[in-house]
PDB file of N, CA, C and O in Angstrom:
ATOM      1  N   UNK K   1       0.528  -1.445   0.005  1.00 94.00           N
ATOM      2  CA  UNK K   1      -0.080   0.174  -0.149  1.00 94.00           C
ATOM      3  C   UNK K   1       0.702   1.231   0.178  1.00 94.00           C
ATOM      4  O   UNK K   1       1.873   1.503   0.628  1.00 94.00           O
ATOM      5  N   UNK K   2       0.464   2.249  -0.769  1.00 97.00           N
ATOM      6  CA  UNK K   2       1.442   3.264  -1.084  1.00 97.00           C
ATOM      7  C   UNK K   2       0.460   4.747  -0.899  1.00 97.00           C
ATOM      8  O   UNK K   2      -0.646   4.950  -1.537  1.00 97.00           O
ATOM      9  N   UNK K   3       0.735   5.327  -0.087  1.00 97.00           N
ATOM     10  CA  UNK K   3      -0.155   6.236   0.594  1.00 97.00           C
ATOM     11  C   UNK K   3       0.800   7.748  -0.085  1.00 97.00           C
ATOM     12  O   UNK K   3       2.016   8.025   0.186  1.00 97.00           O
ATOM     13  N   UNK K   4       0.018   8.878  -0.648  1.00 97.00           N
ATOM     14  CA  UNK K   4       0.863  10.165  -1.121  1.00 97.00           C
ATOM     15  C   UNK K   4      -0.257  10.990  -0.197  1.00 97.00           C
ATOM     16  O   UNK K   4      -1.395  11.236  -0.370  1.00 97.00           O
ATOM     17  N   UNK K   5       0.474  11.904   0.384  1.00 98.00           N
ATOM     18  CA  UNK K   5      -0.281  13.535   0.962  1.00 98.00           C
ATOM     19  C   UNK K   5      -0.001  14.270   0.343  1.00 98.00           C
ATOM     20  O   UNK K   5       1.420  14.694   0.522  1.00 98.00           O
ATOM     21  N   UNK K   6      -0.768  15.341  -0.065  1.00 97.00           N
ATOM     22  CA  UNK K   6      -0.297  16.483  -0.510  1.00 97.00           C
ATOM     23  C   UNK K   6      -0.617  17.565   0.724  1.00 97.00           C
ATOM     24  O   UNK K   6      -1.786  17.740   0.987  1.00 97.00           O
ATOM     25  N   UNK K   7      -0.070  18.424   1.115  1.00 97.00           N
ATOM     26  CA  UNK K   7      -0.011  19.314   2.075  1.00 97.00           C
ATOM     27  C   UNK K   7       0.769  20.539   1.616  1.00 97.00           C
ATOM     28  O   UNK K   7       1.407  20.999   0.626  1.00 97.00           O
ATOM     29  N   UNK K   8       0.399  21.665   2.807  1.00 95.00           N
ATOM     30  CA  UNK K   8       1.368  22.664   2.876  1.00 95.00           C
ATOM     31  C   UNK K   8       1.868  22.714   4.304  1.00 95.00           C
ATOM     32  O   UNK K   8       1.576  22.264   5.192  1.00 95.00           O
ATOM     33  N   UNK K   9       2.942  23.523   4.396  1.00 90.00           N
ATOM     34  CA  UNK K   9       3.645  23.988   5.277  1.00 90.00           C
ATOM     35  C   UNK K   9       2.667  24.904   6.370  1.00 90.00           C
ATOM     36  O   UNK K   9       2.097  25.265   6.208  1.00 90.00           O
ATOM     37  N   UNK K  10       2.840  24.428   7.861  1.00 92.00           N
ATOM     38  CA  UNK K  10       2.151  24.978   8.471  1.00 92.00           C
ATOM     39  C   UNK K  10       0.702  24.557   9.013  1.00 92.00           C
ATOM     40  O   UNK K  10      -0.033  25.271   9.901  1.00 92.00           O
ATOM     41  N   UNK K  11       0.419  23.643   8.071  1.00 96.00           N
ATOM     42  CA  UNK K  11      -0.955  23.013   8.279  1.00 96.00           C
ATOM     43  C   UNK K  11      -1.240  22.525   9.136  1.00 96.00           C
ATOM     44  O   UNK K  11      -0.613  20.775   8.971  1.00 96.00           O
ATOM     45  N   UNK K  12      -1.884  22.246  10.257  1.00 98.00           N
ATOM     46  CA  UNK K  12      -2.194  21.415  11.323  1.00 98.00           C
ATOM     47  C   UNK K  12      -2.514  19.596  10.752  1.00 98.00           C
ATOM     48  O   UNK K  12      -2.125  18.920  11.489  1.00 98.00           O
ATOM     49  N   UNK K  13      -3.789  19.962  10.012  1.00 98.00           N
ATOM     50  CA  UNK K  13      -3.938  18.541   9.203  1.00 98.00           C
ATOM     51  C   UNK K  13      -3.250  18.143   8.708  1.00 98.00           C
ATOM     52  O   UNK K  13      -2.741  16.789   8.511  1.00 98.00           O
ATOM     53  N   UNK K  14      -2.346  18.906   8.244  1.00 97.00           N
ATOM     54  CA  UNK K  14      -1.264  17.776   7.296  1.00 97.00           C
ATOM     55  C   UNK K  14      -0.163  17.348   8.031  1.00 97.00           C
ATOM     56  O   UNK K  14       0.299  16.375   8.002  1.00 97.00           O
ATOM     57  N   UNK K  15       0.218  18.155   9.402  1.00 97.00           N
ATOM     58  CA  UNK K  15       1.342  17.626  10.374  1.00 97.00           C
ATOM     59  C   UNK K  15       0.753  16.101  10.570  1.00 97.00           C
ATOM     60  O   UNK K  15       1.291  15.350  10.683  1.00 97.00           O
ATOM     61  N   UNK K  16      -0.936  16.285  10.999  1.00 97.00           N
ATOM     62  CA  UNK K  16      -1.362  15.049  11.875  1.00 97.00           C
ATOM     63  C   UNK K  16      -1.571  14.279  10.526  1.00 97.00           C
ATOM     64  O   UNK K  16      -1.136  13.026  11.105  1.00 97.00           O
ATOM     65  N   UNK K  17      -1.829  14.289   9.427  1.00 97.00           N
ATOM     66  CA  UNK K  17      -1.877  12.996   8.494  1.00 97.00           C
ATOM     67  C   UNK K  17      -0.368  12.570   8.612  1.00 97.00           C
ATOM     68  O   UNK K  17       0.013  11.334   8.274  1.00 97.00           O
ATOM     69  N   UNK K  18       0.679  13.671   8.415  1.00 97.00           N
ATOM     70  CA  UNK K  18       2.122  12.510   8.175  1.00 97.00           C
ATOM     71  C   UNK K  18       2.305  12.256   9.357  1.00 97.00           C
ATOM     72  O   UNK K  18       2.707  10.797   9.204  1.00 97.00           O
ATOM     73  N   UNK K  19       1.856  12.508  10.634  1.00 96.00           N
ATOM     74  CA  UNK K  19       2.427  11.510  11.855  1.00 96.00           C
ATOM     75  C   UNK K  19       1.703  10.263  11.819  1.00 96.00           C
ATOM     76  O   UNK K  19       2.111   9.064  12.134  1.00 96.00           O
ATOM     77  N   UNK K  20       0.391  10.349  11.400  1.00 96.00           N
ATOM     78  CA  UNK K  20      -0.209   8.983  11.285  1.00 96.00           C
ATOM     79  C   UNK K  20       0.142   7.986  10.249  1.00 96.00           C
ATOM     80  O   UNK K  20       0.541   6.815  10.756  1.00 96.00           O
ATOM     81  N   UNK K  21       0.485   8.619   9.635  1.00 97.00           N
ATOM     82  CA  UNK K  21       1.143   7.707   8.160  1.00 97.00           C
ATOM     83  C   UNK K  21       2.472   7.420   8.670  1.00 97.00           C
ATOM     84  O   UNK K  21       3.048   6.165   8.229  1.00 97.00           O
ATOM     85  N   UNK K  22       3.204   8.400   9.368  1.00 97.00           N
ATOM     86  CA  UNK K  22       4.552   7.419   9.967  1.00 97.00           C
ATOM     87  C   UNK K  22       4.310   6.593  10.723  1.00 97.00           C
ATOM     88  O   UNK K  22       5.431   5.559  10.675  1.00 97.00           O
ATOM     89  N   UNK K  23       3.406   6.543  11.866  1.00 95.00           N
ATOM     90  CA  UNK K  23       3.111   5.434  12.738  1.00 95.00           C
ATOM     91  C   UNK K  23       2.844   4.393  11.972  1.00 95.00           C
ATOM     92  O   UNK K  23       3.086   3.101  12.193  1.00 95.00           O
ATOM     93  N   UNK K  24       1.825   4.610  11.209  1.00 95.00           N
ATOM     94  CA  UNK K  24       1.573   3.291  10.453  1.00 95.00           C
ATOM     95  C   UNK K  24       2.783   2.847   9.583  1.00 95.00           C
ATOM     96  O   UNK K  24       2.536   1.293   9.362  1.00 95.00           O
ATOM     97  N   UNK K  25       3.531   3.184   8.842  1.00 95.00           N
ATOM     98  CA  UNK K  25       4.357   2.865   8.121  1.00 95.00           C
ATOM     99  C   UNK K  25       5.408   2.369   9.574  1.00 95.00           C
ATOM    100  O   UNK K  25       6.024   1.267   8.919  1.00 95.00           O
ATOM    101  N   UNK K  26       5.770   2.729  10.564  1.00 95.00           N
ATOM    102  CA  UNK K  26       6.668   1.996  11.569  1.00 95.00           C
ATOM    103  C   UNK K  26       5.736   0.393  11.942  1.00 95.00           C
ATOM    104  O   UNK K  26       6.404  -0.196  12.488  1.00 95.00           O
ATOM    105  N   UNK K  27       4.514   0.384  12.027  1.00 93.00           N
ATOM    106  CA  UNK K  27       3.889  -0.668  12.552  1.00 93.00           C
ATOM    107  C   UNK K  27       3.604  -1.543  11.368  1.00 93.00           C
ATOM    108  O   UNK K  27       3.214  -2.905  11.682  1.00 93.00           O
ATOM    109  N   UNK K  28       3.399  -1.655  10.226  1.00 94.00           N
ATOM    110  CA  UNK K  28       3.015  -2.355   9.386  1.00 94.00           C
ATOM    111  C   UNK K  28       4.293  -2.145   8.109  1.00 94.00           C
ATOM    112  O   UNK K  28       4.543  -1.264   7.712  1.00 94.00           O
ATOM    113  N   UNK K  29       4.444  -3.630   7.302  1.00 94.00           N
ATOM    114  CA  UNK K  29       5.223  -3.675   6.442  1.00 94.00           C
ATOM    115  C   UNK K  29       4.731  -3.491   5.397  1.00 94.00           C
ATOM    116  O   UNK K  29       5.694  -3.218   4.267  1.00 94.00           O
ATOM    117  N   UNK K  30       3.482  -3.520   5.097  1.00 95.00           N
ATOM    118  CA  UNK K  30       3.084  -3.237   3.626  1.00 95.00           C
ATOM    119  C   UNK K  30       2.462  -1.754   3.320  1.00 95.00           C
ATOM    120  O   UNK K  30       1.483  -1.792   2.661  1.00 95.00           O
ATOM    121  N   UNK K  31       2.943  -0.912   4.321  1.00 96.00           N
ATOM    122  CA  UNK K  31       2.443   0.454   4.302  1.00 96.00           C
ATOM    123  C   UNK K  31       3.945   1.668   4.076  1.00 96.00           C
ATOM    124  O   UNK K  31       4.581   1.189   4.731  1.00 96.00           O
ATOM    125  N   UNK K  32       3.729   2.125   3.015  1.00 97.00           N
ATOM    126  CA  UNK K  32       4.705   3.256   2.764  1.00 97.00           C
ATOM    127  C   UNK K  32       3.818   4.285   2.623  1.00 97.00           C
ATOM    128  O   UNK K  32       2.976   4.349   1.727  1.00 97.00           O
ATOM    129  N   UNK K  33       4.436   5.740   2.690  1.00 98.00           N
ATOM    130  CA  UNK K  33       3.889   6.966   2.189  1.00 98.00           C
ATOM    131  C   UNK K  33       5.053   7.888   1.649  1.00 98.00           C
ATOM    132  O   UNK K  33       6.233   8.077   1.830  1.00 98.00           O
ATOM    133  N   UNK K  34       4.501   9.265   0.773  1.00 98.00           N
ATOM    134  CA  UNK K  34       5.625   9.959   0.498  1.00 98.00           C
ATOM    135  C   UNK K  34       4.386  11.319   0.779  1.00 98.00           C
ATOM    136  O   UNK K  34       2.926  11.453   0.649  1.00 98.00           O
ATOM    137  N   UNK K  35       5.149  12.403   1.584  1.00 98.00           N
ATOM    138  CA  UNK K  35       4.547  13.581   1.569  1.00 98.00           C
ATOM    139  C   UNK K  35       4.963  14.532   0.774  1.00 98.00           C
ATOM    140  O   UNK K  35       6.099  14.610   0.350  1.00 98.00           O
ATOM    141  N   UNK K  36       4.116  15.590  -0.041  1.00 97.00           N
ATOM    142  CA  UNK K  36       4.135  16.405  -1.315  1.00 97.00           C
ATOM    143  C   UNK K  36       4.045  17.301  -0.646  1.00 97.00           C
ATOM    144  O   UNK K  36       3.009  17.657  -0.378  1.00 97.00           O
ATOM    145  N   UNK K  37       5.098  18.306  -0.169  1.00 97.00           N
ATOM    146  CA  UNK K  37       4.931  19.979   0.505  1.00 97.00           C
ATOM    147  C   UNK K  37       4.412  20.471  -1.104  1.00 97.00           C
ATOM    148  O   UNK K  37       5.583  20.569  -2.184  1.00 97.00           O
ATOM    149  N   UNK K  38       3.393  20.860  -1.336  1.00 96.00           N
ATOM    150  CA  UNK K  38       3.159  21.295  -2.366  1.00 96.00           C
ATOM    151  C   UNK K  38       3.938  22.511  -2.856  1.00 96.00           C
ATOM    152  O   UNK K  38       4.146  23.243  -3.757  1.00 96.00           O
ATOM    153  N   UNK K  39       3.910  23.547  -1.638  1.00 94.00           N
ATOM    154  CA  UNK K  39       4.906  25.040  -1.760  1.00 94.00           C
ATOM    155  C   UNK K  39       6.426  24.549  -2.545  1.00 94.00           C
ATOM    156  O   UNK K  39       6.597  24.998  -3.406  1.00 94.00           O
ATOM    157  N   UNK K  40       7.230  23.647  -1.495  1.00 96.00           N
ATOM    158  CA  UNK K  40       8.042  23.435  -1.994  1.00 96.00           C
ATOM    159  C   UNK K  40       8.471  22.669  -3.479  1.00 96.00           C
ATOM    160  O   UNK K  40       9.440  22.931  -4.347  1.00 96.00           O
ATOM    161  N   UNK K  41       7.383  21.832  -3.769  1.00 96.00           N
ATOM    162  CA  UNK K  41       7.409  20.770  -5.272  1.00 96.00           C
ATOM    163  C   UNK K  41       6.647  21.797  -6.111  1.00 96.00           C
ATOM    164  O   UNK K  41       6.696  21.453  -7.279  1.00 96.00           O
ATOM    165  N   UNK K  42       6.261  23.069  -5.882  1.00 95.00           N
ATOM    166  CA  UNK K  42       5.325  23.654  -7.037  1.00 95.00           C
ATOM    167  C   UNK K  42       4.233  23.251  -7.825  1.00 95.00           C
ATOM    168  O   UNK K  42       3.871  23.566  -8.646  1.00 95.00           O
ATOM    169  N   UNK K  43       3.388  22.245  -6.652  1.00 94.00           N
ATOM    170  CA  UNK K  43       2.440  21.994  -6.992  1.00 94.00           C
ATOM    171  C   UNK K  43       0.917  22.815  -6.687  1.00 94.00           C
ATOM    172  O   UNK K  43       1.130  23.470  -5.265  1.00 94.00           O
ATOM    173  N   UNK K  44       0.421  22.827  -8.064  1.00 92.00           N
ATOM    174  CA  UNK K  44      -0.444  24.142  -7.665  1.00 92.00           C
ATOM    175  C   UNK K  44      -2.097  23.557  -7.420  1.00 92.00           C
ATOM    176  O   UNK K  44      -2.107  22.515  -7.425  1.00 92.00           O
ATOM    177  N   UNK K  45      -3.024  24.176  -6.735  1.00 90.00           N
ATOM    178  CA  UNK K  45      -4.236  23.921  -6.183  1.00 90.00           C
ATOM    179  C   UNK K  45      -4.787  23.452  -7.611  1.00 90.00           C
ATOM    180  O   UNK K  45      -5.627  22.201  -7.738  1.00 90.00           O
ATOM    181  N   UNK K  46      -4.952  24.274  -8.657  1.00 92.00           N
ATOM    182  CA  UNK K  46      -5.706  23.803  -9.951  1.00 92.00           C
ATOM    183  C   UNK K  46      -5.011  22.416 -10.668  1.00 92.00           C
ATOM    184  O   UNK K  46      -5.941  21.629 -11.119  1.00 92.00           O
ATOM    185  N   UNK K  47      -3.386  21.892 -10.412  1.00 93.00           N
ATOM    186  CA  UNK K  47      -3.109  20.730 -10.521  1.00 93.00           C
ATOM    187  C   UNK K  47      -3.648  19.521  -9.744  1.00 93.00           C
ATOM    188  O   UNK K  47      -3.990  18.493 -10.268  1.00 93.00           O
ATOM    189  N   UNK K  48      -3.532  19.764  -8.815  1.00 93.00           N
ATOM    190  CA  UNK K  48      -4.245  18.770  -7.646  1.00 93.00           C
ATOM    191  C   UNK K  48      -5.421  18.226  -7.917  1.00 93.00           C
ATOM    192  O   UNK K  48      -6.109  17.257  -7.693  1.00 93.00           O
ATOM    193  N   UNK K  49      -6.279  19.854  -8.439  1.00 94.00           N
ATOM    194  CA  UNK K  49      -7.970  19.725  -8.574  1.00 94.00           C
ATOM    195  C   UNK K  49      -7.975  18.603  -9.709  1.00 94.00           C
ATOM    196  O   UNK K  49      -8.877  17.848  -9.987  1.00 94.00           O
ATOM    197  N   UNK K  50      -7.148  18.706 -10.958  1.00 93.00           N
ATOM    198  CA  UNK K  50      -7.357  17.636 -11.999  1.00 93.00           C
ATOM    199  C   UNK K  50      -6.957  16.578 -11.341  1.00 93.00           C
ATOM    200  O   UNK K  50      -7.454  15.070 -12.210  1.00 93.00           O
ATOM    201  N   UNK K  51      -5.948  15.981 -10.693  1.00 89.00           N
ATOM    202  CA  UNK K  51      -6.089  14.687 -10.164  1.00 89.00           C
ATOM    203  C   UNK K  51      -6.743  14.489  -9.102  1.00 89.00           C
ATOM    204  O   UNK K  51      -7.287  12.721  -9.488  1.00 89.00           O
ATOM    205  N   UNK K  52      -7.492  15.113  -8.421  1.00 91.00           N
ATOM    206  CA  UNK K  52      -8.649  14.486  -7.823  1.00 91.00           C
ATOM    207  C   UNK K  52     -10.031  14.670  -8.458  1.00 91.00           C
ATOM    208  O   UNK K  52     -10.747  13.749  -8.291  1.00 91.00           O
ATOM    209  N   UNK K  53      -9.814  15.459  -9.598  1.00 90.00           N
ATOM    210  CA  UNK K  53     -11.212  15.295 -10.325  1.00 90.00           C
ATOM    211  C   UNK K  53     -12.544  16.049  -9.853  1.00 90.00           C
ATOM    212  O   UNK K  53     -13.634  16.035 -10.362  1.00 90.00           O
ATOM    213  N   UNK K  54     -12.271  17.079  -8.467  1.00 91.00           N
ATOM    214  CA  UNK K  54     -13.069  18.068  -8.239  1.00 91.00           C
ATOM    215  C   UNK K  54     -12.127  18.945  -7.573  1.00 91.00           C
ATOM    216  O   UNK K  54     -11.460  18.847  -7.243  1.00 91.00           O
ATOM    217  N   UNK K  55     -13.529  20.211  -7.258  1.00 93.00           N
ATOM    218  CA  UNK K  55     -12.154  21.463  -6.360  1.00 93.00           C
ATOM    219  C   UNK K  55     -11.912  21.210  -5.227  1.00 93.00           C
ATOM    220  O   UNK K  55     -12.220  20.076  -4.621  1.00 93.00           O
ATOM    221  N   UNK K  56     -10.993  21.535  -5.232  1.00 91.00           N
ATOM    222  CA  UNK K  56      -9.654  21.037  -4.017  1.00 91.00           C
ATOM    223  C   UNK K  56      -9.830  22.445  -2.828  1.00 91.00           C
ATOM    224  O   UNK K  56      -9.510  23.371  -3.587  1.00 91.00           O
ATOM    225  N   UNK K  57     -10.643  22.477  -1.888  1.00 91.00           N
ATOM    226  CA  UNK K  57     -10.775  23.729  -0.996  1.00 91.00           C
ATOM    227  C   UNK K  57      -9.658  23.499   0.410  1.00 91.00           C
ATOM    228  O   UNK K  57      -9.445  24.378   0.989  1.00 91.00           O
ATOM    229  N   UNK K  58      -9.233  22.371   0.660  1.00 93.00           N
ATOM    230  CA  UNK K  58      -8.388  22.082   1.887  1.00 93.00           C
ATOM    231  C   UNK K  58      -6.954  21.151   1.533  1.00 93.00           C
ATOM    232  O   UNK K  58      -7.535  20.586   0.659  1.00 93.00           O
ATOM    233  N   UNK K  59      -6.277  21.382   2.495  1.00 95.00           N
ATOM    234  CA  UNK K  59      -5.317  20.065   2.469  1.00 95.00           C
ATOM    235  C   UNK K  59      -5.142  19.688   3.914  1.00 95.00           C
ATOM    236  O   UNK K  59      -5.652  20.425   4.891  1.00 95.00           O
ATOM    237  N   UNK K  60      -4.711  18.559   3.797  1.00 97.00           N
ATOM    238  CA  UNK K  60      -4.222  17.679   3.021  1.00 97.00           C
ATOM    239  C   UNK K  60      -5.001  17.008   1.706  1.00 97.00           C
ATOM    240  O   UNK K  60      -6.418  16.730   2.055  1.00 97.00           O
ATOM    241  N   UNK K  61      -4.853  16.704   0.996  1.00 97.00           N
ATOM    242  CA  UNK K  61      -5.677  15.818  -0.234  1.00 97.00           C
ATOM    243  C   UNK K  61      -4.837  14.389   0.084  1.00 97.00           C
ATOM    244  O   UNK K  61      -3.496  14.423  -0.074  1.00 97.00           O
ATOM    245  N   UNK K  62      -5.214  13.327   0.341  1.00 97.00           N
ATOM    246  CA  UNK K  62      -4.577  12.072   0.443  1.00 97.00           C
ATOM    247  C   UNK K  62      -4.988  11.056  -0.499  1.00 97.00           C
ATOM    248  O   UNK K  62      -6.341  10.687  -0.974  1.00 97.00           O
ATOM    249  N   UNK K  63      -4.242  10.356  -1.222  1.00 97.00           N
ATOM    250  CA  UNK K  63      -4.354   9.024  -1.952  1.00 97.00           C
ATOM    251  C   UNK K  63      -3.885   7.691  -1.505  1.00 97.00           C
ATOM    252  O   UNK K  63      -2.905   7.903  -0.739  1.00 97.00           O
ATOM    253  N   UNK K  64      -4.731   6.970  -1.437  1.00 96.00           N
ATOM    254  CA  UNK K  64      -4.522   5.427  -1.143  1.00 96.00           C
ATOM    255  C   UNK K  64      -4.362   4.614  -2.188  1.00 96.00           C
ATOM    256  O   UNK K  64      -5.159   4.474  -3.017  1.00 96.00           O
ATOM    257  N   UNK K  65      -3.292   4.169  -2.548  1.00 95.00           N
ATOM    258  CA  UNK K  65      -3.063   3.550  -3.911  1.00 95.00           C
ATOM    259  C   UNK K  65      -3.762   4.101  -5.204  1.00 95.00           C
ATOM    260  O   UNK K  65      -4.375   3.520  -6.206  1.00 95.00           O
ATOM    261  N   UNK K  66      -3.490   5.614  -5.196  1.00 92.00           N
ATOM    262  CA  UNK K  66      -3.785   6.231  -6.193  1.00 92.00           C
ATOM    263  C   UNK K  66      -5.008   6.758  -6.317  1.00 92.00           C
ATOM    264  O   UNK K  66      -6.228   7.399  -7.532  1.00 92.00           O
ATOM    265  N   UNK K  67      -6.131   6.049  -5.298  1.00 94.00           N
ATOM    266  CA  UNK K  67      -7.262   6.607  -4.757  1.00 94.00           C
ATOM    267  C   UNK K  67      -7.499   7.509  -4.109  1.00 94.00           C
ATOM    268  O   UNK K  67      -7.219   7.577  -3.202  1.00 94.00           O
ATOM    269  N   UNK K  68      -8.579   8.778  -4.336  1.00 95.00           N
ATOM    270  CA  UNK K  68      -8.387   9.757  -3.460  1.00 95.00           C
ATOM    271  C   UNK K  68      -9.066   9.282  -2.344  1.00 95.00           C
ATOM    272  O   UNK K  68     -10.332   8.799  -2.595  1.00 95.00           O
ATOM    273  N   UNK K  69      -8.941   9.557  -1.279  1.00 95.00           N
ATOM    274  CA  UNK K  69      -9.593   9.113   0.102  1.00 95.00           C
ATOM    275  C   UNK K  69     -10.194  10.686   0.611  1.00 95.00           C
ATOM    276  O   UNK K  69     -11.222  10.646   1.160  1.00 95.00           O
ATOM    277  N   UNK K  70      -9.566  11.620   0.324  1.00 95.00           N
ATOM    278  CA  UNK K  70     -10.062  13.069   0.972  1.00 95.00           C
ATOM    279  C   UNK K  70      -8.962  13.770   1.658  1.00 95.00           C
ATOM    280  O   UNK K  70      -7.597  13.672   1.725  1.00 95.00           O
ATOM    281  N   UNK K  71      -9.566  14.164   2.807  1.00 96.00           N
ATOM    282  CA  UNK K  71      -8.712  14.912   3.884  1.00 96.00           C
ATOM    283  C   UNK K  71      -7.935  14.040   5.098  1.00 96.00           C
ATOM    284  O   UNK K  71      -8.216  12.909   4.990  1.00 96.00           O
ATOM    285  N   UNK K  72      -7.654  14.911   6.231  1.00 97.00           N
ATOM    286  CA  UNK K  72      -7.173  14.284   6.972  1.00 97.00           C
ATOM    287  C   UNK K  72      -8.462  13.491   7.629  1.00 97.00           C
ATOM    288  O   UNK K  72      -7.719  12.165   8.303  1.00 97.00           O
ATOM    289  N   UNK K  73      -9.552  13.756   8.057  1.00 96.00           N
ATOM    290  CA  UNK K  73     -10.620  12.831   8.886  1.00 96.00           C
ATOM    291  C   UNK K  73     -10.410  11.997   8.142  1.00 96.00           C
ATOM    292  O   UNK K  73     -10.959  10.738   8.643  1.00 96.00           O
ATOM    293  N   UNK K  74     -10.670  11.777   6.748  1.00 96.00           N
ATOM    294  CA  UNK K  74     -11.260  10.937   5.873  1.00 96.00           C
ATOM    295  C   UNK K  74     -10.031   9.526   6.113  1.00 96.00           C
ATOM    296  O   UNK K  74     -10.180   8.207   6.179  1.00 96.00           O
ATOM    297  N   UNK K  75      -9.037  10.297   5.966  1.00 97.00           N
ATOM    298  CA  UNK K  75      -7.694   9.073   6.034  1.00 97.00           C
ATOM    299  C   UNK K  75      -7.535   8.665   7.430  1.00 97.00           C
ATOM    300  O   UNK K  75      -7.458   7.409   7.607  1.00 97.00           O
ATOM    301  N   UNK K  76      -8.153   9.297   8.640  1.00 95.00           N
ATOM    302  CA  UNK K  76      -7.850   8.398   9.969  1.00 95.00           C
ATOM    303  C   UNK K  76      -9.211   7.514   9.780  1.00 95.00           C
ATOM    304  O   UNK K  76      -9.032   6.247  10.312  1.00 95.00           O
ATOM    305  N   UNK K  77     -10.178   7.738   9.469  1.00 96.00           N
ATOM    306  CA  UNK K  77     -11.385   7.202   9.153  1.00 96.00           C
ATOM    307  C   UNK K  77     -10.889   5.694   8.447  1.00 96.00           C
ATOM    308  O   UNK K  77     -11.085   4.654   8.922  1.00 96.00           O
ATOM    309  N   UNK K  78     -10.201   5.669   7.495  1.00 96.00           N
ATOM    310  CA  UNK K  78      -9.998   4.636   6.417  1.00 96.00           C
ATOM    311  C   UNK K  78      -8.859   4.063   6.846  1.00 96.00           C
ATOM    312  O   UNK K  78      -8.888   2.559   7.379  1.00 96.00           O
ATOM    313  N   UNK K  79      -7.916   4.488   8.001  1.00 95.00           N
ATOM    314  CA  UNK K  79      -6.766   3.536   8.479  1.00 95.00           C
ATOM    315  C   UNK K  79      -7.349   3.032   9.760  1.00 95.00           C
ATOM    316  O   UNK K  79      -7.102   2.240   9.682  1.00 95.00           O
ATOM    317  N   UNK K  80      -8.095   3.538  10.281  1.00 94.00           N
ATOM    318  CA  UNK K  80      -9.177   3.082  11.828  1.00 94.00           C
ATOM    319  C   UNK K  80      -9.848   1.712  10.907  1.00 94.00           C
ATOM    320  O   UNK K  80      -9.360   0.614  11.533  1.00 94.00           O
ATOM    321  N   UNK K  81     -10.449   1.819   9.814  1.00 94.00           N
ATOM    322  CA  UNK K  81     -11.617   0.804   9.311  1.00 94.00           C
ATOM    323  C   UNK K  81     -10.170  -0.144   8.643  1.00 94.00           C
ATOM    324  O   UNK K  81     -10.924  -1.515   8.507  1.00 94.00           O
ATOM    325  N   UNK K  82      -9.476   0.023   7.653  1.00 92.00           N
ATOM    326  CA  UNK K  82      -8.802  -1.145   7.254  1.00 92.00           C
ATOM    327  C   UNK K  82      -7.044  -1.138   7.589  1.00 92.00           C
ATOM    328  O   UNK K  82      -6.640  -2.175   7.106  1.00 92.00           O
ATOM    329  N   UNK K  83      -6.499  -0.488   8.399  1.00 89.00           N
ATOM    330  CA  UNK K  83      -5.351  -0.299   8.695  1.00 89.00           C
ATOM    331  C   UNK K  83      -4.884  -1.040  10.297  1.00 89.00           C
ATOM    332  O   UNK K  83      -3.708  -0.769  10.664  1.00 89.00           O
ATOM    333  N   UNK K  84      -5.825  -0.782  11.091  1.00 85.00           N
ATOM    334  CA  UNK K  84      -5.723  -1.181  12.626  1.00 85.00           C
ATOM    335  C   UNK K  84      -5.219   0.282  13.264  1.00 85.00           C
ATOM    336  O   UNK K  84      -4.838  -0.472  14.072  1.00 85.00           O
ATOM    337  N   UNK K  85      -5.403   1.233  12.680  1.00 82.00           N
ATOM    338  CA  UNK K  85      -5.216   2.184  13.476  1.00 82.00           C
ATOM    339  C   UNK K  85      -5.753   2.392  14.656  1.00 82.00           C
ATOM    340  O   UNK K  85      -7.262   2.065  14.932  1.00 82.00           O
ATOM    341  N   UNK K  86      -5.024   2.495  15.884  1.00 74.00           N
ATOM    342  CA  UNK K  86      -5.629   2.666  17.334  1.00 74.00           C
ATOM    343  C   UNK K  86      -6.346   1.649  17.898  1.00 74.00           C
ATOM    344  O   UNK K  86      -7.060   1.360  18.374  1.00 74.00           O
ATOM    345  N   UNK K  87      -5.866   0.376  17.047  1.00 56.00           N
ATOM    346  CA  UNK K  87      -6.660  -1.003  17.595  1.00 56.00           C
ATOM    347  C   UNK K  87      -6.125  -1.430  18.846  1.00 56.00           C
ATOM    348  O   UNK K  87      -4.968  -1.237  19.249  1.00 56.00           O
TER     349      UNK K  87
END
């Protein structure tokens, strides 16, 4: 499983999503993630909207194996339901 987190510096939800992903990466052999700092890597909101397929109003935007999951809250729910987070 490969997760990509698109976020921005100073965003508390982006920090939380990265922390959760790091925890999962430590706990699971089948979990890897990459954090994309949109500012540092020059990813625009418009480019992200094309990838997501709908307007993007918030960050982070998170993909699991190229499927758009949503933001931090959706990622937490997904991880609880499918990856044993906080089990």
